[in-house]
mmCIF file of C-alpha atoms in Angstrom:
data_model
loop_
_atom_site.group_PDB
_atom_site.id
_atom_site.type_symbol
_atom_site.label_atom_id
_atom_site.label_comp_id
_atom_site.label_asym_id
_atom_site.label_seq_id
_atom_site.Cartn_x
_atom_site.Cartn_y
_atom_site.Cartn_z
ATOM 1 C CA MET A 1 44.624 40.369 135.850
ATOM 2 C CA GLN A 2 45.419 37.804 138.510
ATOM 3 C CA GLN A 3 49.053 37.057 139.261
ATOM 4 C CA ARG A 4 49.757 33.371 138.645
ATOM 5 C CA ASP A 5 51.878 30.992 140.670
ATOM 6 C CA TYR A 6 54.137 28.940 138.394
ATOM 7 C CA GLY A 7 55.388 26.780 141.244
ATOM 8 C CA ILE A 8 59.080 27.629 140.898
ATOM 9 C CA PRO A 9 60.150 28.856 144.331
ATOM 10 C CA GLY A 10 61.900 32.230 144.564
ATOM 11 C CA THR A 11 61.494 32.781 140.822
ATOM 12 C CA PRO A 12 59.280 35.546 139.443
ATOM 13 C CA ILE A 13 57.782 34.802 136.020
ATOM 14 C CA PHE A 14 57.264 37.974 134.016
ATOM 15 C CA ASP A 15 54.088 37.116 132.123
ATOM 16 C CA GLY A 16 51.239 39.065 130.553
ATOM 17 C CA ALA A 17 49.735 40.026 133.907
ATOM 18 C CA MET A 18 53.069 41.382 135.141
ATOM 19 C CA ALA A 19 53.780 43.078 131.802
ATOM 20 C CA ALA A 20 50.444 44.889 132.056
ATOM 21 C CA LYS A 21 50.952 45.804 135.695
ATOM 22 C CA GLY A 22 54.531 46.957 135.223
ATOM 23 C CA TYR A 23 54.170 48.823 131.941
ATOM 24 C CA ALA A 24 54.743 52.370 133.248
ATOM 25 C CA LEU A 25 57.630 51.385 135.508
ATOM 26 C CA ASN A 26 59.338 49.381 132.766
ATOM 27 C CA ARG A 27 58.784 52.141 130.235
ATOM 28 C CA MET A 28 60.586 54.553 132.540
ATOM 29 C CA CYS A 29 63.433 52.079 133.047
ATOM 30 C CA TYR A 30 63.646 51.493 129.275
ATOM 31 C CA SER A 31 64.152 55.256 128.868
ATOM 32 C CA PHE A 32 67.371 54.936 130.908
ATOM 33 C CA ASN A 33 69.037 53.445 127.823
ATOM 34 C CA ALA A 34 69.722 57.124 126.995
ATOM 35 C CA ALA A 35 72.264 58.958 129.147
ATOM 36 C CA GLU A 36 70.283 62.208 129.060
ATOM 37 C CA ASN A 37 67.269 60.450 130.578
ATOM 38 C CA ARG A 38 69.393 59.029 133.373
ATOM 39 C CA GLU A 39 70.579 62.566 133.997
ATOM 40 C CA ALA A 40 67.008 63.910 134.045
ATOM 41 C CA PHE A 41 66.038 61.233 136.598
ATOM 42 C CA ARG A 42 68.984 62.129 138.822
ATOM 43 C CA ARG A 43 68.131 65.817 138.561
ATOM 44 C CA ASP A 44 64.503 65.441 139.651
ATOM 45 C CA GLU A 45 63.423 61.899 140.493
ATOM 46 C CA GLU A 46 59.930 62.921 141.585
ATOM 47 C CA ALA A 47 59.150 64.829 138.384
ATOM 48 C CA TYR A 48 60.664 62.113 136.198
ATOM 49 C CA CYS A 49 58.554 59.362 137.837
ATOM 50 C CA ARG A 50 55.459 61.533 137.534
ATOM 51 C CA SER A 51 56.060 62.102 133.835
ATOM 52 C CA TYR A 52 55.960 58.309 133.285
ATOM 53 C CA GLY A 53 52.730 57.913 135.259
ATOM 54 C CA LEU A 54 54.023 55.445 137.835
ATOM 55 C CA SER A 55 51.435 53.982 140.226
ATOM 56 C CA GLY A 56 51.770 54.694 143.939
ATOM 57 C CA GLU A 57 53.148 51.192 144.487
ATOM 58 C CA GLN A 58 55.718 51.688 141.709
ATOM 59 C CA ARG A 59 56.772 55.109 142.975
ATOM 60 C CA ALA A 60 57.264 53.690 146.478
ATOM 61 C CA ALA A 61 59.256 50.764 145.058
ATOM 62 C CA VAL A 62 61.538 53.138 143.127
ATOM 63 C CA ALA A 63 62.059 55.212 146.280
ATOM 64 C CA SER A 64 62.846 52.068 148.289
ATOM 65 C CA ARG A 65 65.599 50.906 145.863
ATOM 66 C CA ASN A 66 64.421 47.419 146.835
ATOM 67 C CA VAL A 67 64.594 44.954 143.939
ATOM 68 C CA LEU A 68 62.010 42.475 145.257
ATOM 69 C CA GLN A 69 59.607 45.366 145.789
ATOM 70 C CA LEU A 70 60.300 46.673 142.268
ATOM 71 C CA ILE A 71 59.604 43.209 140.834
ATOM 72 C CA ALA A 72 56.374 42.939 142.844
ATOM 73 C CA ALA A 73 55.340 46.301 141.353
ATOM 74 C CA GLY A 74 55.679 44.778 137.873
ATOM 75 C CA GLY A 75 59.320 45.546 137.163
ATOM 76 C CA ASN A 76 61.090 43.318 134.649
ATOM 77 C CA ILE A 77 64.667 42.445 135.550
ATOM 78 C CA TYR A 78 66.107 43.498 132.168
ATOM 79 C CA TYR A 79 64.608 46.981 132.368
ATOM 80 C CA LEU A 80 65.269 47.218 136.122
ATOM 81 C CA ALA A 81 68.939 46.486 135.392
ATOM 82 C CA LYS A 82 69.110 49.891 133.710
ATOM 83 C CA PHE A 83 67.730 51.528 136.862
ATOM 84 C CA ALA A 84 70.298 49.589 138.893
ATOM 85 C CA GLY A 85 72.932 51.104 136.609
ATOM 86 C CA ILE A 86 71.923 54.578 137.735
ATOM 87 C CA LEU A 87 72.354 53.464 141.341
ATOM 88 C CA GLY A 88 75.767 51.982 140.556
ATOM 89 C CA LEU A 89 74.633 48.461 141.490
ATOM 90 C CA ASP A 90 75.836 45.401 139.574
ATOM 91 C CA VAL A 91 73.961 42.086 139.347
ATOM 92 C CA GLN A 92 75.827 40.724 142.352
ATOM 93 C CA ASP A 93 74.723 43.666 144.484
ATOM 94 C CA ILE A 94 71.185 42.959 143.283
ATOM 95 C CA GLY A 95 71.564 39.245 144.015
ATOM 96 C CA ALA A 96 72.904 39.915 147.492
ATOM 97 C CA GLN A 97 70.055 42.318 148.211
ATOM 98 C CA GLN A 98 67.352 39.866 147.091
ATOM 99 C CA THR A 99 68.789 36.922 148.999
ATOM 100 C CA GLY A 100 69.550 38.916 152.144
ATOM 101 C CA MET A 101 73.236 38.009 151.977
ATOM 102 C CA THR A 102 76.335 40.167 152.019
ATOM 103 C CA LYS A 103 77.870 40.596 148.568
ATOM 104 C CA GLU A 104 80.911 38.607 149.712
ATOM 105 C CA ALA A 105 78.729 35.703 150.856
ATOM 106 C CA PHE A 106 76.705 35.838 147.632
ATOM 107 C CA LYS A 107 79.888 35.732 145.534
ATOM 108 C CA ALA A 108 81.288 32.896 147.618
ATOM 109 C CA ARG A 109 78.110 30.897 147.026
ATOM 110 C CA LEU A 110 78.524 31.355 143.258
ATOM 111 C CA VAL A 111 82.097 30.099 143.431
ATOM 112 C CA GLU A 112 80.853 27.127 145.453
ATOM 113 C CA ALA A 113 78.265 26.325 142.731
ATOM 114 C CA GLY A 114 81.123 25.754 140.287
ATOM 115 C CA ARG A 115 82.800 23.049 142.381
ATOM 116 C CA MET B 1 76.793 27.309 97.071
ATOM 117 C CA ALA B 2 77.401 28.738 100.508
ATOM 118 C CA THR B 3 79.419 26.715 103.020
ATOM 119 C CA ILE B 4 78.269 26.406 106.623
ATOM 120 C CA VAL B 5 81.615 26.185 108.399
ATOM 121 C CA GLY B 6 80.195 25.433 111.843
ATOM 122 C CA ALA B 7 78.642 26.915 114.941
ATOM 123 C CA VAL B 8 79.953 28.603 118.069
ATOM 124 C CA THR B 9 77.879 28.976 121.224
ATOM 125 C CA SER B 10 79.046 31.332 123.949
ATOM 126 C CA SER B 11 77.858 33.120 127.072
ATOM 127 C CA HIS B 12 77.434 36.891 126.849
ATOM 128 C CA VAL B 13 77.513 38.213 130.452
ATOM 129 C CA PRO B 14 77.741 42.053 130.450
ATOM 130 C CA ALA B 15 80.611 41.944 132.965
ATOM 131 C CA ILE B 16 82.766 40.381 130.210
ATOM 132 C CA GLY B 17 82.534 43.722 128.410
ATOM 133 C CA ARG B 18 83.948 45.524 131.409
ATOM 134 C CA ALA B 19 86.725 42.938 131.745
ATOM 135 C CA LEU B 20 87.628 43.378 128.047
ATOM 136 C CA GLU B 21 87.565 47.154 128.441
ATOM 137 C CA LYS B 22 89.959 46.990 131.404
ATOM 138 C CA GLY B 23 92.145 44.266 129.882
ATOM 139 C CA LEU B 24 91.549 41.814 132.749
ATOM 140 C CA GLN B 25 92.210 38.640 130.715
ATOM 141 C CA GLN B 26 95.037 37.596 133.063
ATOM 142 C CA ASP B 27 93.309 38.712 136.269
ATOM 143 C CA PRO B 28 92.908 35.692 138.628
ATOM 144 C CA TYR B 29 89.107 35.998 138.606
ATOM 145 C CA TRP B 30 88.876 36.248 134.810
ATOM 146 C CA GLN B 31 91.731 34.071 133.590
ATOM 147 C CA PRO B 32 89.837 30.736 133.875
ATOM 148 C CA PHE B 33 87.059 32.222 131.721
ATOM 149 C CA PHE B 34 89.195 33.841 129.015
ATOM 150 C CA ALA B 35 91.438 30.760 128.840
ATOM 151 C CA GLY B 36 88.617 28.990 127.027
ATOM 152 C CA TYR B 37 88.621 31.315 124.022
ATOM 153 C CA PRO B 38 91.952 30.954 122.149
ATOM 154 C CA PRO B 39 91.001 27.551 120.655
ATOM 155 C CA ALA B 40 87.726 29.035 119.383
ATOM 156 C CA GLN B 41 89.578 32.057 117.990
ATOM 157 C CA ARG B 42 92.042 29.768 116.205
ATOM 158 C CA TRP B 43 89.194 27.725 114.764
ATOM 159 C CA ILE B 44 87.499 30.919 113.494
ATOM 160 C CA ALA B 45 90.787 32.129 111.965
ATOM 161 C CA GLN B 46 91.083 28.828 110.121
ATOM 162 C CA ALA B 47 87.408 28.578 109.105
ATOM 163 C CA LYS B 48 87.507 32.139 107.687
ATOM 164 C CA PRO B 49 83.780 32.895 107.727
ATOM 165 C CA ASP B 50 82.455 35.840 105.698
ATOM 166 C CA VAL B 51 79.119 35.999 107.486
ATOM 167 C CA ALA B 52 77.940 35.283 111.038
ATOM 168 C CA VAL B 53 74.286 34.403 111.586
ATOM 169 C CA VAL B 54 73.697 35.188 115.270
ATOM 170 C CA PHE B 55 70.893 33.782 117.436
ATOM 171 C CA TYR B 56 70.571 35.812 120.641
ATOM 172 C CA GLN B 57 68.129 37.599 122.916
ATOM 173 C CA ASP B 58 67.649 41.348 123.165
ATOM 174 C CA HIS B 59 67.793 42.572 126.782
ATOM 175 C CA GLY B 60 65.642 45.668 126.553
ATOM 176 C CA LEU B 61 67.786 47.710 124.193
ATOM 177 C CA ASN B 62 66.010 47.413 120.856
ATOM 178 C CA PHE B 63 62.650 46.001 121.924
ATOM 179 C CA PHE B 64 60.252 47.258 124.569
ATOM 180 C CA LEU B 65 57.007 45.763 125.873
ATOM 181 C CA ASP B 66 54.942 47.951 123.533
ATOM 182 C CA ALA B 67 55.750 45.539 120.698
ATOM 183 C CA MET B 68 57.659 42.399 121.641
ATOM 184 C CA PRO B 69 58.401 39.997 118.789
ATOM 185 C CA THR B 70 58.877 36.322 119.610
ATOM 186 C CA PHE B 71 61.388 36.005 116.761
ATOM 187 C CA ALA B 72 62.881 38.935 114.835
ATOM 188 C CA VAL B 73 65.357 38.908 111.962
ATOM 189 C CA GLY B 74 67.564 41.858 111.128
ATOM 190 C CA ALA B 75 67.561 42.942 107.479
ATOM 191 C CA ALA B 76 69.651 46.090 107.766
ATOM 192 C CA ALA B 77 72.795 47.140 105.926
ATOM 193 C CA GLU B 78 74.362 48.188 109.222
ATOM 194 C CA TYR B 79 73.838 47.509 112.926
ATOM 195 C CA ARG B 80 75.078 49.591 115.821
ATOM 196 C CA ASN B 81 75.247 48.922 119.530
ATOM 197 C CA ALA B 82 74.448 51.516 122.187
ATOM 198 C CA ASP B 83 74.933 52.424 125.790
ATOM 199 C CA GLU B 84 72.515 50.007 127.506
ATOM 200 C CA GLY B 85 72.032 52.145 130.560
ATOM 201 C CA TRP B 86 75.447 51.313 131.917
ATOM 202 C CA GLY B 87 77.686 53.499 129.751
ATOM 203 C CA ILE B 88 78.851 50.510 127.665
ATOM 204 C CA PRO B 89 81.518 51.535 125.153
ATOM 205 C CA THR B 90 80.308 51.543 121.583
ATOM 206 C CA VAL B 91 81.992 49.145 119.183
ATOM 207 C CA ALA B 92 82.583 49.528 115.463
ATOM 208 C CA PRO B 93 79.300 49.180 113.536
ATOM 209 C CA PHE B 94 78.541 45.759 112.077
ATOM 210 C CA ARG B 95 77.936 45.398 108.364
ATOM 211 C CA GLY B 96 74.727 43.572 107.536
ATOM 212 C CA ASP B 97 73.934 41.345 104.571
ATOM 213 C CA PRO B 98 70.423 42.370 103.511
ATOM 214 C CA ALA B 99 70.228 39.911 100.611
ATOM 215 C CA LEU B 100 71.044 36.941 102.833
ATOM 216 C CA SER B 101 68.764 38.303 105.585
ATOM 217 C CA TRP B 102 65.814 38.400 103.180
ATOM 218 C CA HIS B 103 66.623 34.910 101.949
ATOM 219 C CA VAL B 104 66.552 33.704 105.577
ATOM 220 C CA ILE B 105 63.278 35.573 106.158
ATOM 221 C CA GLU B 106 61.687 34.093 103.024
ATOM 222 C CA THR B 107 62.693 30.583 104.069
ATOM 223 C CA LEU B 108 61.440 31.087 107.622
ATOM 224 C CA VAL B 109 58.077 32.423 106.500
ATOM 225 C CA ALA B 110 57.736 29.619 103.941
ATOM 226 C CA ASP B 111 58.383 27.255 106.870
ATOM 227 C CA GLU B 112 55.541 28.995 108.769
ATOM 228 C CA PHE B 113 57.685 31.054 111.149
ATOM 229 C CA ASP B 114 55.911 34.409 111.127
ATOM 230 C CA VAL B 115 58.926 36.517 112.044
ATOM 231 C CA THR B 116 59.242 40.245 112.585
ATOM 232 C CA THR B 117 61.619 41.856 110.089
ATOM 233 C CA CYS B 118 63.825 44.760 111.170
ATOM 234 C CA GLN B 119 65.487 47.209 108.826
ATOM 235 C CA ARG B 120 66.580 49.159 111.875
ATOM 236 C CA MET B 121 67.870 47.293 114.881
ATOM 237 C CA LEU B 122 70.233 48.095 117.719
ATOM 238 C CA VAL B 123 72.301 45.113 118.834
ATOM 239 C CA ASP B 124 73.106 44.656 122.508
ATOM 240 C CA HIS B 125 75.822 42.910 124.528
ATOM 241 C CA ALA B 126 74.335 39.523 123.664
ATOM 242 C CA LEU B 127 75.598 40.036 120.127
ATOM 243 C CA THR B 128 78.604 42.322 120.615
ATOM 244 C CA LEU B 129 80.387 40.396 123.401
ATOM 245 C CA PRO B 130 80.566 36.963 121.743
ATOM 246 C CA MET B 131 81.714 38.759 118.571
ATOM 247 C CA ALA B 132 84.443 40.578 120.545
ATOM 248 C CA LEU B 133 85.484 37.300 122.197
ATOM 249 C CA LEU B 134 85.767 35.473 118.870
ATOM 250 C CA TRP B 135 87.326 38.332 116.882
ATOM 251 C CA PRO B 136 89.474 40.103 119.509
ATOM 252 C CA GLY B 137 91.573 43.162 118.898
ATOM 253 C CA GLY B 138 88.918 45.703 117.980
ATOM 254 C CA GLY B 139 88.762 47.568 114.682
ATOM 255 C CA ALA B 140 86.437 46.738 111.822
ATOM 256 C CA TRP B 141 84.598 43.415 112.027
ATOM 257 C CA PRO B 142 85.816 40.903 109.422
ATOM 258 C CA VAL B 143 82.341 39.383 108.978
ATOM 259 C CA ARG B 144 78.906 40.631 107.998
ATOM 260 C CA ILE B 145 76.073 39.651 110.307
ATOM 261 C CA VAL B 146 72.481 38.420 110.182
ATOM 262 C CA PRO B 147 71.022 38.905 113.695
ATOM 263 C CA ILE B 148 68.098 36.752 114.826
ATOM 264 C CA THR B 149 66.560 37.539 118.227
ATOM 265 C CA MET B 150 64.321 35.386 120.383
ATOM 266 C CA ASN B 151 62.043 36.784 123.088
ATOM 267 C CA HIS B 152 63.078 35.817 126.583
ATOM 268 C CA VAL B 153 61.969 39.024 128.288
ATOM 269 C CA GLN B 154 58.263 38.276 128.598
ATOM 270 C CA HIS B 155 56.484 34.939 129.050
ATOM 271 C CA PRO B 156 55.137 33.016 127.241
ATOM 272 C CA LEU B 157 58.538 32.323 125.677
ATOM 273 C CA PRO B 158 58.895 30.108 122.637
ATOM 274 C CA SER B 159 59.626 26.469 123.479
ATOM 275 C CA PRO B 160 63.013 24.787 123.046
ATOM 276 C CA ARG B 161 61.339 22.656 120.355
ATOM 277 C CA ARG B 162 60.333 25.807 118.496
ATOM 278 C CA ALA B 163 63.873 27.166 118.854
ATOM 279 C CA TYR B 164 65.216 23.903 117.451
ATOM 280 C CA ARG B 165 62.899 24.058 114.447
ATOM 281 C CA LEU B 166 63.736 27.716 113.904
ATOM 282 C CA GLY B 167 67.405 26.756 113.778
ATOM 283 C CA GLN B 168 66.678 23.934 111.332
ATOM 284 C CA SER B 169 64.802 26.325 109.071
ATOM 285 C CA VAL B 170 67.655 28.852 109.152
ATOM 286 C CA GLY B 171 70.024 25.970 108.363
ATOM 287 C CA ARG B 172 67.946 25.116 105.278
ATOM 288 C CA ALA B 173 68.048 28.769 104.238
ATOM 289 C CA LEU B 174 71.826 28.884 104.507
ATOM 290 C CA ALA B 175 72.282 25.571 102.695
ATOM 291 C CA SER B 176 70.173 26.863 99.787
ATOM 292 C CA TRP B 177 71.889 30.259 99.556
ATOM 293 C CA PRO B 178 73.424 30.498 96.083
ATOM 294 C CA GLY B 179 76.260 32.815 97.163
ATOM 295 C CA ASP B 180 79.745 31.430 97.767
ATOM 296 C CA GLU B 181 80.020 32.802 101.315
ATOM 297 C CA ARG B 182 81.440 30.881 104.225
ATOM 298 C CA ILE B 183 78.910 31.148 107.044
ATOM 299 C CA VAL B 184 79.324 30.591 110.790
ATOM 300 C CA VAL B 185 76.296 30.304 113.067
ATOM 301 C CA LEU B 186 76.508 31.747 116.581
ATOM 302 C CA GLY B 187 74.203 31.122 119.529
ATOM 303 C CA THR B 188 74.722 33.277 122.596
ATOM 304 C CA GLY B 189 73.668 33.346 126.236
ATOM 305 C CA GLY B 190 73.453 31.007 129.195
ATOM 306 C CA LEU B 191 74.266 28.802 130.680
ATOM 307 C CA SER B 192 72.453 28.467 134.016
ATOM 308 C CA HIS B 193 71.860 31.708 135.893
ATOM 309 C CA GLN B 194 69.192 33.716 137.655
ATOM 310 C CA LEU B 195 69.246 37.446 138.327
ATOM 311 C CA ASP B 196 65.820 38.010 139.884
ATOM 312 C CA GLY B 197 63.952 36.777 142.922
ATOM 313 C CA ARG B 198 64.964 35.101 146.144
ATOM 314 C CA ARG B 199 66.580 32.311 144.115
ATOM 315 C CA ALA B 200 69.000 34.830 142.498
ATOM 316 C CA GLY B 201 72.429 33.283 142.040
ATOM 317 C CA PHE B 202 71.002 29.864 141.158
ATOM 318 C CA ILE B 203 73.396 27.758 139.075
ATOM 319 C CA ASN B 204 72.959 24.114 138.009
ATOM 320 C CA LYS B 205 76.263 22.665 136.860
ATOM 321 C CA PRO B 206 75.028 19.073 136.277
ATOM 322 C CA PHE B 207 72.203 20.362 134.067
ATOM 323 C CA ASP B 208 74.565 22.620 132.079
ATOM 324 C CA LEU B 209 77.026 19.789 131.497
ATOM 325 C CA MET B 210 74.192 17.474 130.422
ATOM 326 C CA CYS B 211 73.030 20.117 127.897
ATOM 327 C CA MET B 212 76.533 20.658 126.513
ATOM 328 C CA ASP B 213 76.873 16.913 126.102
ATOM 329 C CA ALA B 214 73.463 16.523 124.441
ATOM 330 C CA LEU B 215 74.106 19.357 121.995
ATOM 331 C CA VAL B 216 76.836 17.348 120.277
ATOM 332 C CA ASP B 217 75.041 14.160 119.256
ATOM 333 C CA GLU B 218 71.458 14.357 120.480
ATOM 334 C CA PRO B 219 70.310 17.991 120.546
ATOM 335 C CA GLU B 220 66.692 16.891 120.045
ATOM 336 C CA LYS B 221 66.813 15.495 123.568
ATOM 337 C CA LEU B 222 66.686 19.101 124.824
ATOM 338 C CA THR B 223 63.441 19.778 122.973
ATOM 339 C CA ARG B 224 61.487 17.718 125.503
ATOM 340 C CA TYR B 225 61.878 20.557 128.006
ATOM 341 C CA SER B 226 59.392 23.407 128.109
ATOM 342 C CA ALA B 227 60.523 27.007 128.590
ATOM 343 C CA LEU B 228 59.347 26.797 132.212
ATOM 344 C CA ASP B 229 61.301 23.550 132.671
ATOM 345 C CA LEU B 230 64.395 25.519 131.630
ATOM 346 C CA VAL B 231 63.541 28.239 134.156
ATOM 347 C CA ARG B 232 63.284 25.578 136.864
ATOM 348 C CA GLU B 233 66.440 23.682 135.868
ATOM 349 C CA ALA B 234 68.710 26.442 134.561
ATOM 350 C CA GLY B 235 67.390 29.558 136.335
ATOM 351 C CA ALA B 236 65.152 32.380 135.169
ATOM 352 C CA GLN B 237 67.699 33.507 132.560
ATOM 353 C CA GLY B 238 68.880 29.999 131.730
ATOM 354 C CA THR B 239 66.252 30.028 128.986
ATOM 355 C CA GLU B 240 68.958 31.652 126.841
ATOM 356 C CA LEU B 241 70.004 28.071 126.153
ATOM 357 C CA MET B 242 67.421 28.254 123.366
ATOM 358 C CA ALA B 243 69.829 30.327 121.265
ATOM 359 C CA TRP B 244 72.393 27.526 121.611
ATOM 360 C CA ILE B 245 69.770 24.962 120.580
ATOM 361 C CA ALA B 246 68.832 27.022 117.496
ATOM 362 C CA ALA B 247 72.467 27.509 116.455
ATOM 363 C CA ARG B 248 73.207 23.798 116.816
ATOM 364 C CA ALA B 249 70.050 22.885 114.873
ATOM 365 C CA ALA B 250 71.190 25.063 111.958
ATOM 366 C CA LEU B 251 74.075 22.686 111.235
ATOM 367 C CA PRO B 252 73.345 20.015 108.659
ATOM 368 C CA GLY B 253 73.776 16.344 109.595
ATOM 369 C CA ARG B 254 76.136 15.040 112.229
ATOM 370 C CA VAL B 255 78.694 17.291 113.869
ATOM 371 C CA ARG B 256 82.078 17.055 115.500
ATOM 372 C CA LYS B 257 82.752 18.857 118.791
ATOM 373 C CA VAL B 258 85.829 20.982 118.085
ATOM 374 C CA HIS B 259 86.049 22.629 121.498
ATOM 375 C CA ALA B 260 84.147 23.033 124.755
ATOM 376 C CA HIS B 261 84.802 25.113 127.849
ATOM 377 C CA TYR B 262 82.796 25.626 131.037
ATOM 378 C CA HIS B 263 83.557 27.892 133.982
ATOM 379 C CA VAL B 264 81.608 29.013 137.044
ATOM 380 C CA PRO B 265 81.156 31.819 137.911
ATOM 381 C CA VAL B 266 81.335 34.814 135.625
ATOM 382 C CA SER B 267 79.393 37.393 137.591
ATOM 383 C CA ASN B 268 76.141 35.495 138.405
ATOM 384 C CA THR B 269 76.454 33.083 135.509
ATOM 385 C CA ALA B 270 77.792 29.689 134.531
ATOM 386 C CA ALA B 271 79.809 30.488 131.402
ATOM 387 C CA GLY B 272 79.946 28.037 128.527
ATOM 388 C CA LEU B 273 81.598 27.919 125.127
ATOM 389 C CA MET B 274 81.309 25.302 122.384
ATOM 390 C CA VAL B 275 82.521 25.000 118.806
ATOM 391 C CA PHE B 276 80.871 22.546 116.409
ATOM 392 C CA GLU B 277 81.806 21.594 112.886
ATOM 393 C CA PRO B 278 79.587 19.653 110.473
ATOM 394 C CA GLU B 279 81.097 16.272 109.650
ATOM 395 C CA SER B 280 80.740 17.219 105.990
ATOM 396 C CA ALA B 281 83.288 20.032 106.571
ATOM 397 C CA VAL B 282 85.704 17.585 108.217
ATOM 398 C CA LEU B 283 85.367 15.174 105.285
ATOM 399 C CA ALA B 284 85.804 17.969 102.726
ATOM 400 C CA ARG B 285 89.060 18.962 104.403
ATOM 401 C CA ALA B 286 90.333 15.381 104.386
ATOM 402 C CA ALA B 287 89.534 14.911 100.691
#
């Protein structure tokens, strides 16, 4: 399925094409709702990813810890948030990473948006 | 007949859970957010609801992409929360109200909303946090709940117009419920925010304030937006506004704004809180 451009800059739209592409990756991330699965991932990341049948692109994205790359591989932000939890990243760390800002600068921009 | 005491709409940012857990209500970062809640808590204490009907969105706790309902209604006797991947503390289980749930389901289906019905359903932070903010102090919950979820994980999302009509249909169900319960309607999420993509951190204060204003007297104005319009104007996760629209639409007739609060930022989000009361409730009190 072709990825569509919805014309909203900097904003991924998780639609049917992305849901199909990202199914294995998101299914793995969904499993992280359970603490024992997070533990199994930490114990042997390679084996855990293999057991969920991740594509090469998805496996590389997981290894990179790069959110934009994970999204491009079909990751959905709500399921990815559970992976971020394993890495000890909060949504501001994720925001800073995606925008190429320091966390401090990202937080300052949010404060500015409220003025 | 049941009484619809009003509606409360509130943000549900996960970080609020951590702040509650650590008791950060007076912390300089959190104080301007928590300061909005005492008036809503006082209103709840006075309105004394028995049941809360809660419109919200599941964030990948109960539903996965294998089977993603656009609208789902809980019909369980009990609902539990769970660790959502972040070691969230579990709260006391919520008591359900299966009879009222099925009445809501029957009304919705009669109104041509083909909802998914759930006799087993985990509830996530989008339900537990607004509940904890409105009924602080922990312990057993003083209300039973009827949870109603709306898909905002996977596009196509329902439209704001559909959310509005869903709310109206639920309102008709509650108004025709023969029990003598006092019912509050909650809508959770929003306001503007975006977690994913290069536009992460997007907030649109003028749009949020326009929506909060419109919700009081002209909520139908918001139904002219599409789901993608909301993404553009309120951020990728700003579509949660649809739960606010549904909750507001469930109230019969004209409403009075009891309370409103807005604060930016809470984590990546513009946090909003509103309390509405049907004018009929105001008149009944005066009589």
